[in-house]
PDB file of C-alpha atoms in Angstrom:
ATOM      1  CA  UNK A  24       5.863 -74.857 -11.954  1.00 79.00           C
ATOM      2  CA  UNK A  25       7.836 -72.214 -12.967  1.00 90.00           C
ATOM      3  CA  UNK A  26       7.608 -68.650 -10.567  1.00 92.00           C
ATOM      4  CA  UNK A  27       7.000 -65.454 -12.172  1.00 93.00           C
ATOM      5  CA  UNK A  28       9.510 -63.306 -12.078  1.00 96.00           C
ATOM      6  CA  UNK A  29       8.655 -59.468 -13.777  1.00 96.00           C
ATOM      7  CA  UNK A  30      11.308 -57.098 -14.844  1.00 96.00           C
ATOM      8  CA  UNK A  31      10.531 -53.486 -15.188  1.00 96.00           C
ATOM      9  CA  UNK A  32      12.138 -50.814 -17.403  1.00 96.00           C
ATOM     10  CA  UNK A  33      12.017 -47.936 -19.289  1.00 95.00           C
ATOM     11  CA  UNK A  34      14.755 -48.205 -22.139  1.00 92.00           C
ATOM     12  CA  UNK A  35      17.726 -46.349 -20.581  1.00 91.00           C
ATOM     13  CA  UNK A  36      21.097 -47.354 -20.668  1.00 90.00           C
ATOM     14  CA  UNK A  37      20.826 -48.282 -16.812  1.00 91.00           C
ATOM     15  CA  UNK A  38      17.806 -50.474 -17.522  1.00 91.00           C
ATOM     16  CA  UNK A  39      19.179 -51.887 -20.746  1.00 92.00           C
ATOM     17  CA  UNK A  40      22.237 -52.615 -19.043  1.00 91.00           C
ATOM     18  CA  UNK A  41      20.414 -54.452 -16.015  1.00 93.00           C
ATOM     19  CA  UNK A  42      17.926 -56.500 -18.428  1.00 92.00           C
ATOM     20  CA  UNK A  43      21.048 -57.768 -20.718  1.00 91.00           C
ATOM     21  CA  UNK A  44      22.971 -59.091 -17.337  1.00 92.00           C
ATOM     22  CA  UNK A  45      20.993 -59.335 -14.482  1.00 94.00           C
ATOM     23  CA  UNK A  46      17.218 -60.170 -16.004  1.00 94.00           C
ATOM     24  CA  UNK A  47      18.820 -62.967 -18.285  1.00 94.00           C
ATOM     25  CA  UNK A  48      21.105 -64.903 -15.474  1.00 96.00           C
ATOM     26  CA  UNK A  49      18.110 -65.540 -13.816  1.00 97.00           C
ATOM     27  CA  UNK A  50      18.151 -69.996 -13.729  1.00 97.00           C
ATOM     28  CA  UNK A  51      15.253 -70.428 -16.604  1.00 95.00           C
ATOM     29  CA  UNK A  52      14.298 -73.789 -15.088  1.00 96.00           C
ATOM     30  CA  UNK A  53      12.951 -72.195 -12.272  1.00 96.00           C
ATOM     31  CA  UNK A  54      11.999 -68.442 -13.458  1.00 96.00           C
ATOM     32  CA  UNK A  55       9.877 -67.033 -16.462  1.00 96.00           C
ATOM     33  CA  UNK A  56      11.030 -64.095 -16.627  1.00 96.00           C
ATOM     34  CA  UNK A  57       8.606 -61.143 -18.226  1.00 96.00           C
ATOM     35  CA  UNK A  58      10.533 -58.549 -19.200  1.00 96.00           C
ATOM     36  CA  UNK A  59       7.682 -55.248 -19.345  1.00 97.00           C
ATOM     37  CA  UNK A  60       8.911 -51.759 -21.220  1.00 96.00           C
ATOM     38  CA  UNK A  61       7.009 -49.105 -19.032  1.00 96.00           C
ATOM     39  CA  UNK A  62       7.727 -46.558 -21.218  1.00 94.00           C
ATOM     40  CA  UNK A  63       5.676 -47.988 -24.429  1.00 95.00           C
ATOM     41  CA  UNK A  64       3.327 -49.974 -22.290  1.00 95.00           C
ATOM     42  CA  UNK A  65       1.948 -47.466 -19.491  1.00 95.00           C
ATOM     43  CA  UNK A  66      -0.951 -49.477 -18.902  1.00 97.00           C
ATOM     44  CA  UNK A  67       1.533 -51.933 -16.684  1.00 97.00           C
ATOM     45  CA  UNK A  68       2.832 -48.286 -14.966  1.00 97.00           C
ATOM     46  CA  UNK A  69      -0.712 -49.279 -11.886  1.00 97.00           C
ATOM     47  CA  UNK A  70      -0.056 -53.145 -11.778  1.00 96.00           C
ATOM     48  CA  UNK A  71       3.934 -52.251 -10.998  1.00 97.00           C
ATOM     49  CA  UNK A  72       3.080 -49.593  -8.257  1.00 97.00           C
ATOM     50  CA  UNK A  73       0.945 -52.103  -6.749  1.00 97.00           C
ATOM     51  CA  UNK A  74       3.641 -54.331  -6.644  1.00 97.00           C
ATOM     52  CA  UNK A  75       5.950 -51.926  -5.266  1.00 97.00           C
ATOM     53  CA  UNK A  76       7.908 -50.216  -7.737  1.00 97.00           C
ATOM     54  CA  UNK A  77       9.208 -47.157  -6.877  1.00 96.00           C
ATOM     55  CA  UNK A  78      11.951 -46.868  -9.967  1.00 96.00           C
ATOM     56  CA  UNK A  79      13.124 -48.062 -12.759  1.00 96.00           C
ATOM     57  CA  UNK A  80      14.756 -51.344 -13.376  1.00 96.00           C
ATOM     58  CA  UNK A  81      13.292 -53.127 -11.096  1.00 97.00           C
ATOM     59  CA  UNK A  82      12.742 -57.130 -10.683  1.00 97.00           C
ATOM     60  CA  UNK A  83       9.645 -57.970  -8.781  1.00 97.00           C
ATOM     61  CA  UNK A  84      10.497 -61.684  -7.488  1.00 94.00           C
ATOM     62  CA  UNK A  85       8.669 -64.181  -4.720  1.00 89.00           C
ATOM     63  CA  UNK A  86       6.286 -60.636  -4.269  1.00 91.00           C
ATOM     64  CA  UNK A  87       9.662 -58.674  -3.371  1.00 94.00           C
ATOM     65  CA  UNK A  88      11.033 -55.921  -5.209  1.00 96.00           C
ATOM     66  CA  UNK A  89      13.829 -55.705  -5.701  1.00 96.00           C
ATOM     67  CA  UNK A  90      15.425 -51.673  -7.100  1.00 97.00           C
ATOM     68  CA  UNK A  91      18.414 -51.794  -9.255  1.00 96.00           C
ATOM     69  CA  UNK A  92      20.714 -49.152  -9.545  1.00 94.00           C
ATOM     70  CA  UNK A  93      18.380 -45.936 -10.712  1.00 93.00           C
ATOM     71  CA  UNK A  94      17.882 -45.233 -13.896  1.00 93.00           C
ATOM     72  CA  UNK A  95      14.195 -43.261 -13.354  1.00 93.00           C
ATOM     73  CA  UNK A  96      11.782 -43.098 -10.912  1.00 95.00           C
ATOM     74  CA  UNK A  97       8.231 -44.573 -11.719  1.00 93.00           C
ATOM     75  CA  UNK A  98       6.861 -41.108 -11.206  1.00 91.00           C
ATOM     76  CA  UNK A  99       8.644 -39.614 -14.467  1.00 91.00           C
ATOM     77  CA  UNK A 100       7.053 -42.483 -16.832  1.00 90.00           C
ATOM     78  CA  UNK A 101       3.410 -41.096 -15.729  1.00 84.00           C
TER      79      UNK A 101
ATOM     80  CA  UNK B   9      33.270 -72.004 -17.952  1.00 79.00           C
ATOM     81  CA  UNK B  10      30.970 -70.757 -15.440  1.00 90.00           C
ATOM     82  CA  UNK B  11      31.238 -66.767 -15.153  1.00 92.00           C
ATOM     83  CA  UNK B  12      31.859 -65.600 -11.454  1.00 93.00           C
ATOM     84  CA  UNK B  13      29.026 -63.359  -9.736  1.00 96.00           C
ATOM     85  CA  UNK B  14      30.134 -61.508  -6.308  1.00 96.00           C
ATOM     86  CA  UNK B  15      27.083 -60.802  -4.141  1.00 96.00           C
ATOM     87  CA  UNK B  16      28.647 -58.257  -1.522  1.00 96.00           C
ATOM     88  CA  UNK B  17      26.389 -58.318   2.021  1.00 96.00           C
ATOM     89  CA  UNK B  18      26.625 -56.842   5.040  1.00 95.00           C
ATOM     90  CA  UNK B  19      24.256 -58.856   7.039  1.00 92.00           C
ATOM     91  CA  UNK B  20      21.081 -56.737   7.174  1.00 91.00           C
ATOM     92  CA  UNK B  21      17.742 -57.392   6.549  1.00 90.00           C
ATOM     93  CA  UNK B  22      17.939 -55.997   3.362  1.00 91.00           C
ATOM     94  CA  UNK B  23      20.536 -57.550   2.127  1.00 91.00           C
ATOM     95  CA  UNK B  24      19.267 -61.114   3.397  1.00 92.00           C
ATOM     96  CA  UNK B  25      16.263 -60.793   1.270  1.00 91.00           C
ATOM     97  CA  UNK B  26      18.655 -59.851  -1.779  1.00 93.00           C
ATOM     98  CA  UNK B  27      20.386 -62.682  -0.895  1.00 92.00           C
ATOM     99  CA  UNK B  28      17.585 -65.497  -0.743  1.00 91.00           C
ATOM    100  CA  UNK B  29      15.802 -64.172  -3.602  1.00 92.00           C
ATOM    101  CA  UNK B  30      17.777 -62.359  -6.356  1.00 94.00           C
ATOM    102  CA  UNK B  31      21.320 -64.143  -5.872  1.00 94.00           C
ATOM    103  CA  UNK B  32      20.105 -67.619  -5.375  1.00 94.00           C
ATOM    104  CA  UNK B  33      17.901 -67.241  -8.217  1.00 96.00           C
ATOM    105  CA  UNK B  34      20.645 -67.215 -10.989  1.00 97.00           C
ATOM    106  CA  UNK B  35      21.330 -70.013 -13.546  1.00 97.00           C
ATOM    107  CA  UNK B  36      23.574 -72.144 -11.430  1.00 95.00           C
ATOM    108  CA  UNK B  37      24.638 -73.707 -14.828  1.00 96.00           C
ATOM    109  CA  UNK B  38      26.301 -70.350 -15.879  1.00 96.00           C
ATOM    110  CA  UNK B  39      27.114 -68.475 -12.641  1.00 96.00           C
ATOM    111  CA  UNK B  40      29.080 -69.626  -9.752  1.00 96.00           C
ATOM    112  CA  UNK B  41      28.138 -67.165  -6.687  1.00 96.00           C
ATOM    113  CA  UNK B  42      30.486 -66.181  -4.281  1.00 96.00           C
ATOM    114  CA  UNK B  43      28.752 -64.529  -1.463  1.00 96.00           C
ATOM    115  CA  UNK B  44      30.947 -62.220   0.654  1.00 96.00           C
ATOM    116  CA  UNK B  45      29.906 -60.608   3.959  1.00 96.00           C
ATOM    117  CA  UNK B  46      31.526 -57.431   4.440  1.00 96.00           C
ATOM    118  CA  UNK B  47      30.858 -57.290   7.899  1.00 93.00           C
ATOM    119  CA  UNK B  48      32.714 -60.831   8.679  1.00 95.00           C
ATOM    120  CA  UNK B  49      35.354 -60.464   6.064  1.00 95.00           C
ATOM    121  CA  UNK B  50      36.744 -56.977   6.009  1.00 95.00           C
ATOM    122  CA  UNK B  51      39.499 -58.005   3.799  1.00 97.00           C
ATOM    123  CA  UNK B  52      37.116 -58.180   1.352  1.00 97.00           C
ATOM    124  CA  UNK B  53      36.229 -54.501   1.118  1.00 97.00           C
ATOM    125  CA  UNK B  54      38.952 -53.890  -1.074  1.00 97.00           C
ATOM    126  CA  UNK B  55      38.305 -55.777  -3.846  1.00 96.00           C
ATOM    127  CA  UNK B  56      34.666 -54.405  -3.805  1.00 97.00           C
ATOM    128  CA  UNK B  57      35.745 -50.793  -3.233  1.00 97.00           C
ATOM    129  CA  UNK B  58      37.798 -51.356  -6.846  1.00 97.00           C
ATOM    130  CA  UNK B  59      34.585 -53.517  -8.455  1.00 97.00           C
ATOM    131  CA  UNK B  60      32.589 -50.098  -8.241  1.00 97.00           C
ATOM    132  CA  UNK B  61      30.557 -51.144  -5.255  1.00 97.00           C
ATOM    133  CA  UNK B  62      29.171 -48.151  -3.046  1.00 96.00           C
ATOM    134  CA  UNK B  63      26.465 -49.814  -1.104  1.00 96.00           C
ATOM    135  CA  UNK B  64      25.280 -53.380   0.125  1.00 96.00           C
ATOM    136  CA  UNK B  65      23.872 -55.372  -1.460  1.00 96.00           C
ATOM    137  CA  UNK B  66      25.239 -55.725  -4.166  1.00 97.00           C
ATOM    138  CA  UNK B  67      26.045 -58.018  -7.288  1.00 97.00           C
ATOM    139  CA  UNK B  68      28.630 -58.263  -9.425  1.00 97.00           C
ATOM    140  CA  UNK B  69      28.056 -59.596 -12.601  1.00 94.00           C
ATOM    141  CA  UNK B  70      30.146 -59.229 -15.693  1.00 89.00           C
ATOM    142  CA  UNK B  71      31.985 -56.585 -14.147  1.00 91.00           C
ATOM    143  CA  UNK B  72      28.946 -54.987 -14.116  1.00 94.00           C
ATOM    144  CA  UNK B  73      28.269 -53.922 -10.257  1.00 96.00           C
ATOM    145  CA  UNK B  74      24.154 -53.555  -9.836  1.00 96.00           C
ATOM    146  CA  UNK B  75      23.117 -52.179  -6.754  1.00 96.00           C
ATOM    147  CA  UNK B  76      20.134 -53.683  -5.604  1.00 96.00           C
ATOM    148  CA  UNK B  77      17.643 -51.589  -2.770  1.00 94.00           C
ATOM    149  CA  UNK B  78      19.990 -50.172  -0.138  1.00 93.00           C
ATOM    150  CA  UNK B  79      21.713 -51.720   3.045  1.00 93.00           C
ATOM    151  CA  UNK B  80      23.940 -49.970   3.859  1.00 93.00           C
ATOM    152  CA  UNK B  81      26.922 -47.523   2.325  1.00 95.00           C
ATOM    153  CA  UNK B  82      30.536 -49.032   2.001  1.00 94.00           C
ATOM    154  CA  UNK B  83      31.910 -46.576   3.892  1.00 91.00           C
ATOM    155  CA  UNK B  84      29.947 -47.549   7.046  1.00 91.00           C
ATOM    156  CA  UNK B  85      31.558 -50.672   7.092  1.00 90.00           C
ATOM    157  CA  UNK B  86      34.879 -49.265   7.279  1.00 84.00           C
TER     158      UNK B  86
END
């Protein structure tokens, strides 16, 4: 069974940047990666705060998070 | 040809978790990871000074350097 892994952005060139590299070198045998635009879906903004997220892109994995560079903190996409 | 990532540690906690999650989760098929602790291999800093690194940990992908949480700062491994 595949694990869940979620990555969380906003659209900026920091997050853009992270998703294109990072998000997509993830080994797709073992991840399924969700890739979730907080910006145009704010109803995910409670489910990543829950999980942790304190900026933006982040890559909640195995229940970790996991803060990447800084492109905005989850506070400005409220 | 596999691309080379660089996942730049210094041994803490932090890093560790970075470590077992985020750089072992990459498509082994596409990336071969070098893992380099700072702390044991100060020859190394360097190299990651020039890749753009700042802080541990921290992965180099596509000459892309993404920082990921916060270890510790370079220059406290000096």
């Amino acid at each position: 069974m595949k694990t869940h892994a979620t990555f969380y952005h906003a659209g900026c060139h920091v997050c853009i940047a992270a998703e294109q590299s990072l998000a997509q070198a993830l080994d797709p045998s073992r991840f399924e990666v969700r890739i979730i635009h907080l910006g145009q879906t704010p109803s995910e903004l409670a489910g990543a705060e829950r999980a942790g997220v304190q900026s933006v892109p982040a890559l909640v994995l195995n229940g970790q998070v996991f803060h990447i560079n800084f492109g905005a903190a989850l506070s400005a996409l409220k």
